[in-house]
PDB file of C-alpha atoms in Angstrom:
ATOM      1  CA  MET L 471      30.605 -10.070 -29.189  1.00 92.00           C
ATOM      2  CA  VAL L 472      30.754 -12.034 -25.910  1.00 91.00           C
ATOM      3  CA  ASN L 473      33.861 -11.349 -23.817  1.00 92.00           C
ATOM      4  CA  GLY L 474      35.645 -10.167 -26.960  1.00 91.00           C
ATOM      5  CA  GLU L 475      34.725 -13.226 -29.058  1.00 90.00           C
ATOM      6  CA  PRO L 476      32.077 -13.394 -31.808  1.00 91.00           C
ATOM      7  CA  GLY L 477      28.747 -14.624 -30.452  1.00 88.00           C
ATOM      8  CA  GLN L 478      27.437 -17.955 -31.777  1.00 87.00           C
ATOM      9  CA  LEU L 479      23.847 -19.131 -32.156  1.00 87.00           C
ATOM     10  CA  GLY L 480      22.825 -20.972 -28.981  1.00 84.00           C
ATOM     11  CA  MET L 481      25.711 -19.576 -26.937  1.00 86.00           C
ATOM     12  CA  LYS L 482      24.905 -19.200 -23.232  1.00 85.00           C
ATOM     13  CA  VAL L 483      25.680 -15.889 -21.522  1.00 86.00           C
ATOM     14  CA  SER L 484      26.307 -15.812 -17.778  1.00 82.00           C
ATOM     15  CA  PRO L 485      26.087 -12.936 -15.292  1.00 75.00           C
ATOM     16  CA  GLY L 486      29.333 -11.006 -15.482  1.00 79.00           C
ATOM     17  CA  ASP L 487      29.927 -11.688 -19.185  1.00 87.00           C
ATOM     18  CA  ARG L 488      30.558  -8.605 -21.344  1.00 89.00           C
ATOM     19  CA  VAL L 489      28.141  -8.549 -24.267  1.00 90.00           C
ATOM     20  CA  LYS L 490      28.406  -6.035 -27.117  1.00 90.00           C
ATOM     21  CA  VAL L 491      26.001  -5.536 -30.015  1.00 91.00           C
ATOM     22  CA  ARG L 492      27.336  -3.429 -32.904  1.00 90.00           C
ATOM     23  CA  GLY L 493      30.060  -2.185 -30.575  1.00 88.00           C
ATOM     24  CA  LYS L 494      27.644  -1.097 -27.821  1.00 88.00           C
ATOM     25  CA  LEU L 495      27.994  -2.709 -24.403  1.00 87.00           C
ATOM     26  CA  LEU L 496      24.699  -4.117 -23.121  1.00 84.00           C
ATOM     27  CA  ALA L 497      23.831  -3.480 -19.497  1.00 77.00           C
ATOM     28  CA  PRO L 498      21.932  -6.265 -17.719  1.00 70.00           C
ATOM     29  CA  LYS L 499      18.303  -5.392 -17.062  1.00 71.00           C
ATOM     30  CA  LYS L 500      17.639  -4.776 -13.389  1.00 75.00           C
ATOM     31  CA  LYS L 501      14.978  -6.944 -11.816  1.00 87.00           C
ATOM     32  CA  ASP L 502      12.058  -4.926 -10.445  1.00 93.00           C
ATOM     33  CA  VAL L 503      11.524  -4.915  -6.691  1.00 95.00           C
ATOM     34  CA  TYR L 504       8.165  -5.505  -4.944  1.00 97.00           C
ATOM     35  CA  ILE L 505       8.041  -5.043  -1.179  1.00 97.00           C
ATOM     36  CA  ALA L 506       5.441  -5.361   1.594  1.00 98.00           C
ATOM     37  CA  PHE L 507       6.320  -3.106   4.547  1.00 98.00           C
ATOM     38  CA  ASN L 508       4.783  -2.877   8.023  1.00 98.00           C
ATOM     39  CA  LYS L 509       4.932   0.893   8.472  1.00 98.00           C
ATOM     40  CA  PRO L 510       5.246   2.201  12.032  1.00 98.00           C
ATOM     41  CA  VAL L 511       3.303   5.194  13.326  1.00 98.00           C
ATOM     42  CA  GLY L 512       5.286   8.398  12.698  1.00 98.00           C
ATOM     43  CA  ILE L 513       6.730   7.385   9.322  1.00 98.00           C
ATOM     44  CA  THR L 514       5.518   9.448   6.343  1.00 97.00           C
ATOM     45  CA  SER L 515       4.661   7.733   3.041  1.00 96.00           C
ATOM     46  CA  THR L 516       6.702  10.032   0.811  1.00 96.00           C
ATOM     47  CA  THR L 517       9.820   9.858  -1.359  1.00 95.00           C
ATOM     48  CA  GLU L 518      10.757  13.462  -0.467  1.00 95.00           C
ATOM     49  CA  ASN L 519      13.999  13.084   1.441  1.00 92.00           C
ATOM     50  CA  HIS L 520      13.747  16.500   3.100  1.00 95.00           C
ATOM     51  CA  VAL L 521      10.729  15.203   5.076  1.00 96.00           C
ATOM     52  CA  LYS L 522      11.941  13.906   8.432  1.00 95.00           C
ATOM     53  CA  GLY L 523      10.903  10.287   8.992  1.00 97.00           C
ATOM     54  CA  ASN L 524      10.153   9.584   5.325  1.00 98.00           C
ATOM     55  CA  ILE L 525       9.528   5.961   4.358  1.00 98.00           C
ATOM     56  CA  ILE L 526      12.439   5.732   1.914  1.00 97.00           C
ATOM     57  CA  ASP L 527      15.087   6.740   4.449  1.00 97.00           C
ATOM     58  CA  PHE L 528      13.537   4.420   7.042  1.00 98.00           C
ATOM     59  CA  ILE L 529      13.696   1.316   4.814  1.00 98.00           C
ATOM     60  CA  ASN L 530      17.056   2.358   3.312  1.00 96.00           C
ATOM     61  CA  TYR L 531      16.742  -0.030   0.374  1.00 97.00           C
ATOM     62  CA  PRO L 532      19.834   0.007  -1.909  1.00 95.00           C
ATOM     63  CA  GLU L 533      17.799   0.680  -5.072  1.00 93.00           C
ATOM     64  CA  ARG L 534      15.279   3.411  -5.911  1.00 95.00           C
ATOM     65  CA  ILE L 535      11.797   2.387  -4.748  1.00 97.00           C
ATOM     66  CA  PHE L 536       8.611   4.318  -4.005  1.00 96.00           C
ATOM     67  CA  PRO L 537       5.354   3.650  -2.129  1.00 97.00           C
ATOM     68  CA  ILE L 538       2.205   2.553  -3.955  1.00 95.00           C
ATOM     69  CA  GLY L 539      -0.510   4.753  -2.498  1.00 92.00           C
ATOM     70  CA  ARG L 540      -0.244   6.072   1.032  1.00 92.00           C
ATOM     71  CA  LEU L 541      -0.842   5.323   4.685  1.00 96.00           C
ATOM     72  CA  ASP L 542      -1.039   8.424   6.834  1.00 95.00           C
ATOM     73  CA  LYS L 543       1.646   9.273   9.379  1.00 97.00           C
ATOM     74  CA  ASP L 544      -0.585   8.498  12.373  1.00 97.00           C
ATOM     75  CA  SER L 545      -1.433   5.004  11.085  1.00 98.00           C
ATOM     76  CA  GLN L 546       0.547   1.794  10.948  1.00 98.00           C
ATOM     77  CA  GLY L 547       0.454  -1.359   8.878  1.00 98.00           C
ATOM     78  CA  LEU L 548       0.775  -2.658   5.363  1.00 98.00           C
ATOM     79  CA  ILE L 549       2.023  -0.506   2.514  1.00 98.00           C
ATOM     80  CA  LEU L 550       3.544  -1.703  -0.760  1.00 97.00           C
ATOM     81  CA  LEU L 551       6.692  -0.307  -2.374  1.00 98.00           C
ATOM     82  CA  THR L 552       8.195  -1.007  -5.772  1.00 97.00           C
ATOM     83  CA  SER L 553      10.679   0.088  -8.420  1.00 96.00           C
ATOM     84  CA  ASP L 554       8.113  -0.771 -11.140  1.00 94.00           C
ATOM     85  CA  GLY L 555       6.016   2.235 -12.165  1.00 91.00           C
ATOM     86  CA  SER L 556       3.903   0.147 -14.540  1.00 89.00           C
ATOM     87  CA  ILE L 557       1.927  -1.603 -11.775  1.00 90.00           C
ATOM     88  CA  VAL L 558       0.968   1.473  -9.761  1.00 89.00           C
ATOM     89  CA  ASN L 559      -2.177   2.303 -11.734  1.00 85.00           C
ATOM     90  CA  LYS L 560      -3.230  -1.359 -11.728  1.00 85.00           C
ATOM     91  CA  ILE L 561      -3.290  -1.367  -7.946  1.00 88.00           C
ATOM     92  CA  LEU L 562      -4.582   2.163  -7.300  1.00 86.00           C
ATOM     93  CA  ARG L 563      -7.240   2.415 -10.024  1.00 80.00           C
ATOM     94  CA  GLU L 564     -10.467   2.941  -8.069  1.00 71.00           C
ATOM     95  CA  GLU L 565     -12.739   1.245 -10.606  1.00 70.00           C
ATOM     96  CA  ASN L 566     -10.871  -2.032  -9.977  1.00 76.00           C
ATOM     97  CA  ASN L 567     -12.427  -2.071  -6.487  1.00 81.00           C
ATOM     98  CA  HIS L 568      -9.374  -3.602  -4.833  1.00 91.00           C
ATOM     99  CA  LYS L 569     -10.144  -4.301  -1.189  1.00 95.00           C
ATOM    100  CA  LYS L 570      -8.062  -3.012   1.729  1.00 97.00           C
ATOM    101  CA  GLU L 571      -8.672  -4.300   5.253  1.00 98.00           C
ATOM    102  CA  TYR L 572      -8.115  -2.306   8.454  1.00 98.00           C
ATOM    103  CA  ILE L 573      -8.312  -2.922  12.207  1.00 98.00           C
ATOM    104  CA  VAL L 574      -9.427   0.257  13.979  1.00 98.00           C
ATOM    105  CA  THR L 575      -9.699   1.256  17.643  1.00 98.00           C
ATOM    106  CA  VAL L 576     -11.940   4.191  18.614  1.00 98.00           C
ATOM    107  CA  ASP L 577     -12.281   6.372  21.712  1.00 98.00           C
ATOM    108  CA  LYS L 578     -15.544   4.951  23.089  1.00 98.00           C
ATOM    109  CA  ASN L 579     -17.697   1.846  23.024  1.00 98.00           C
ATOM    110  CA  ILE L 580     -19.082   0.827  19.636  1.00 98.00           C
ATOM    111  CA  ASP L 581     -22.842   0.440  19.231  1.00 97.00           C
ATOM    112  CA  GLU L 582     -25.080  -0.740  16.405  1.00 97.00           C
ATOM    113  CA  ASP L 583     -25.748   2.831  15.267  1.00 97.00           C
ATOM    114  CA  PHE L 584     -22.018   3.336  14.701  1.00 98.00           C
ATOM    115  CA  ILE L 585     -21.695   0.083  12.723  1.00 98.00           C
ATOM    116  CA  ARG L 586     -24.684   1.087  10.604  1.00 98.00           C
ATOM    117  CA  CYS L 587     -23.368   4.623  10.102  1.00 97.00           C
ATOM    118  CA  MET L 588     -19.928   3.425   8.947  1.00 98.00           C
ATOM    119  CA  SER L 589     -21.147   0.594   6.721  1.00 98.00           C
ATOM    120  CA  GLN L 590     -23.969   2.339   4.849  1.00 97.00           C
ATOM    121  CA  GLY L 591     -21.869   5.209   3.499  1.00 94.00           C
ATOM    122  CA  VAL L 592     -20.854   8.448   5.208  1.00 96.00           C
ATOM    123  CA  ARG L 593     -20.899  11.979   3.848  1.00 96.00           C
ATOM    124  CA  ILE L 594     -17.373  13.400   4.310  1.00 96.00           C
ATOM    125  CA  TYR L 595     -15.372  16.270   2.872  1.00 91.00           C
ATOM    126  CA  ASN L 596     -12.874  15.318   0.157  1.00 85.00           C
ATOM    127  CA  PRO L 597     -10.052  17.918   0.257  1.00 84.00           C
ATOM    128  CA  VAL L 598      -8.663  16.745  -3.093  1.00 81.00           C
ATOM    129  CA  LYS L 599     -11.919  17.333  -4.974  1.00 84.00           C
ATOM    130  CA  ARG L 600     -12.869  20.175  -2.593  1.00 89.00           C
ATOM    131  CA  LYS L 601     -16.388  18.920  -2.111  1.00 92.00           C
ATOM    132  CA  TYR L 602     -18.429  16.572   0.052  1.00 93.00           C
ATOM    133  CA  VAL L 603     -18.763  12.968  -1.110  1.00 94.00           C
ATOM    134  CA  THR L 604     -20.596   9.920   0.216  1.00 96.00           C
ATOM    135  CA  THR L 605     -18.353   6.919   0.823  1.00 96.00           C
ATOM    136  CA  LYS L 606     -19.219   3.539  -0.672  1.00 95.00           C
ATOM    137  CA  GLU L 607     -21.027   0.943   1.401  1.00 97.00           C
ATOM    138  CA  CYS L 608     -18.528  -1.384   3.070  1.00 97.00           C
ATOM    139  CA  PRO L 609     -18.340  -4.290   5.529  1.00 98.00           C
ATOM    140  CA  VAL L 610     -17.801  -3.234   9.163  1.00 98.00           C
ATOM    141  CA  ILE L 611     -17.417  -5.947  11.808  1.00 98.00           C
ATOM    142  CA  LYS L 612     -17.215  -5.325  15.560  1.00 98.00           C
ATOM    143  CA  ILE L 613     -14.235  -7.097  17.190  1.00 98.00           C
ATOM    144  CA  ASN L 614     -14.650  -5.914  20.781  1.00 98.00           C
ATOM    145  CA  ARG L 615     -16.055  -2.929  22.673  1.00 98.00           C
ATOM    146  CA  ARG L 616     -13.853  -0.339  20.945  1.00 98.00           C
ATOM    147  CA  LYS L 617     -12.276  -2.211  18.029  1.00 98.00           C
ATOM    148  CA  PHE L 618     -13.675  -3.077  14.598  1.00 98.00           C
ATOM    149  CA  LYS L 619     -12.607  -4.351  11.198  1.00 98.00           C
ATOM    150  CA  ILE L 620     -13.480  -2.394   8.056  1.00 98.00           C
ATOM    151  CA  ILE L 621     -12.910  -3.358   4.407  1.00 98.00           C
ATOM    152  CA  LEU L 622     -12.712  -0.499   1.900  1.00 96.00           C
ATOM    153  CA  SER L 623     -12.589  -0.414  -1.888  1.00 93.00           C
ATOM    154  CA  GLN L 624     -11.911   3.343  -1.873  1.00 91.00           C
ATOM    155  CA  GLY L 625      -8.789   5.312  -1.037  1.00 87.00           C
ATOM    156  CA  LEU L 626      -9.922   8.786   0.014  1.00 90.00           C
ATOM    157  CA  ASN L 627      -7.536  10.878   2.119  1.00 89.00           C
ATOM    158  CA  ARG L 628      -7.789   9.872   5.814  1.00 93.00           C
ATOM    159  CA  GLN L 629     -11.067   8.202   4.904  1.00 95.00           C
ATOM    160  CA  ILE L 630     -11.636   6.023   7.973  1.00 97.00           C
ATOM    161  CA  ARG L 631     -10.769   8.829  10.383  1.00 97.00           C
ATOM    162  CA  ARG L 632     -13.165  11.186   8.600  1.00 96.00           C
ATOM    163  CA  MET L 633     -15.902   8.532   8.495  1.00 97.00           C
ATOM    164  CA  ALA L 634     -15.571   7.800  12.217  1.00 98.00           C
ATOM    165  CA  SER L 635     -15.623  11.507  13.045  1.00 97.00           C
ATOM    166  CA  ALA L 636     -18.805  11.980  11.012  1.00 96.00           C
ATOM    167  CA  CYS L 637     -20.349   9.134  13.032  1.00 97.00           C
ATOM    168  CA  GLY L 638     -19.381  10.756  16.349  1.00 97.00           C
ATOM    169  CA  TYR L 639     -16.209   8.815  17.164  1.00 98.00           C
ATOM    170  CA  GLU L 640     -12.466   9.479  17.136  1.00 98.00           C
ATOM    171  CA  VAL L 641      -9.915   6.975  15.850  1.00 98.00           C
ATOM    172  CA  VAL L 642      -7.277   6.113  18.452  1.00 98.00           C
ATOM    173  CA  GLU L 643      -5.365   3.435  16.504  1.00 98.00           C
ATOM    174  CA  LEU L 644      -5.535   2.390  12.865  1.00 98.00           C
ATOM    175  CA  GLU L 645      -3.724  -0.551  11.277  1.00 98.00           C
ATOM    176  CA  ARG L 646      -3.972  -1.726   7.669  1.00 98.00           C
ATOM    177  CA  VAL L 647      -3.624  -5.514   7.618  1.00 98.00           C
ATOM    178  CA  LYS L 648      -4.411  -6.482   4.014  1.00 98.00           C
ATOM    179  CA  ILE L 649      -4.266  -5.090   0.454  1.00 96.00           C
ATOM    180  CA  MET L 650      -5.928  -7.287  -2.191  1.00 95.00           C
ATOM    181  CA  ASN L 651      -4.389 -10.768  -1.643  1.00 95.00           C
ATOM    182  CA  ILE L 652      -1.401  -9.440   0.325  1.00 97.00           C
ATOM    183  CA  SER L 653      -1.636  -9.842   4.102  1.00 98.00           C
ATOM    184  CA  LEU L 654       0.497  -8.329   6.831  1.00 97.00           C
ATOM    185  CA  GLY L 655       0.535 -11.637   8.713  1.00 95.00           C
ATOM    186  CA  LYS L 656       3.224 -11.764  11.404  1.00 96.00           C
ATOM    187  CA  LEU L 657       5.546  -9.244   9.746  1.00 98.00           C
ATOM    188  CA  PRO L 658       6.958  -7.166  12.648  1.00 98.00           C
ATOM    189  CA  ILE L 659       6.390  -3.401  12.766  1.00 98.00           C
ATOM    190  CA  GLY L 660       9.227  -1.654  10.926  1.00 98.00           C
ATOM    191  CA  SER L 661      10.125  -4.752   8.877  1.00 98.00           C
ATOM    192  CA  TRP L 662       9.612  -5.567   5.206  1.00 98.00           C
ATOM    193  CA  ARG L 663       9.561  -8.614   2.935  1.00 98.00           C
ATOM    194  CA  TYR L 664       9.499  -9.321  -0.796  1.00 98.00           C
ATOM    195  CA  LEU L 665       6.130 -10.253  -2.301  1.00 97.00           C
ATOM    196  CA  THR L 666       5.665 -13.970  -2.910  1.00 97.00           C
ATOM    197  CA  LYS L 667       5.213 -15.570  -6.330  1.00 96.00           C
ATOM    198  CA  GLU L 668       1.506 -16.095  -5.601  1.00 96.00           C
ATOM    199  CA  GLU L 669       1.065 -12.441  -4.661  1.00 96.00           C
ATOM    200  CA  MET L 670       2.899 -11.307  -7.804  1.00 95.00           C
ATOM    201  CA  ASP L 671       0.881 -13.671 -10.037  1.00 94.00           C
ATOM    202  CA  TYR L 672      -2.289 -11.963  -8.813  1.00 92.00           C
ATOM    203  CA  ILE L 673      -0.935  -8.463  -9.470  1.00 90.00           C
ATOM    204  CA  GLU L 674       0.358  -9.376 -12.925  1.00 88.00           C
ATOM    205  CA  GLY L 675      -3.067 -10.766 -13.771  1.00 86.00           C
ATOM    206  CA  LEU L 676      -4.870  -7.471 -13.045  1.00 82.00           C
TER     207      LEU L 676
END
């Protein structure tokens, strides 16, 4: 039944029409949401609303969404959020080797030994697995005296900070600027945007 009348083959149904099948009212399927957010420092990547400064309260989106992965409280930059639980494993699965790009500032001048130490793999403690692990080799490119770009295909807890510490440096600022084919671009800190069709086509093809 469509608006109280028997449905006919080929009949078009518009938003707002009441459609019943065997007496049961059909609810329109909600469209999933996919968001790129430029997280400020101090915001926590959690859905737990009792945590002050949690990401969900900050964005205040009208539908239920949750972050894909994490970006620690002391870091800023790109993090993805969605209402679609089916894509989370696609993006986070480590064996897929999805690349994430960061711009990092450290507390003293960068030398070749530091670049070599960071890029060739660093032995750090993994609190989740409760053991030491060696990080994967990764590209590290010096930008200026104290700033570098690093591209990871891993997602260990506070990985870059732990790597830098093991190499004798302390991270002062850390910004994630890219996840897979999704770039932060000129998105202001504290702002968000919907993913583009091209970005979604890539994710759906994983």
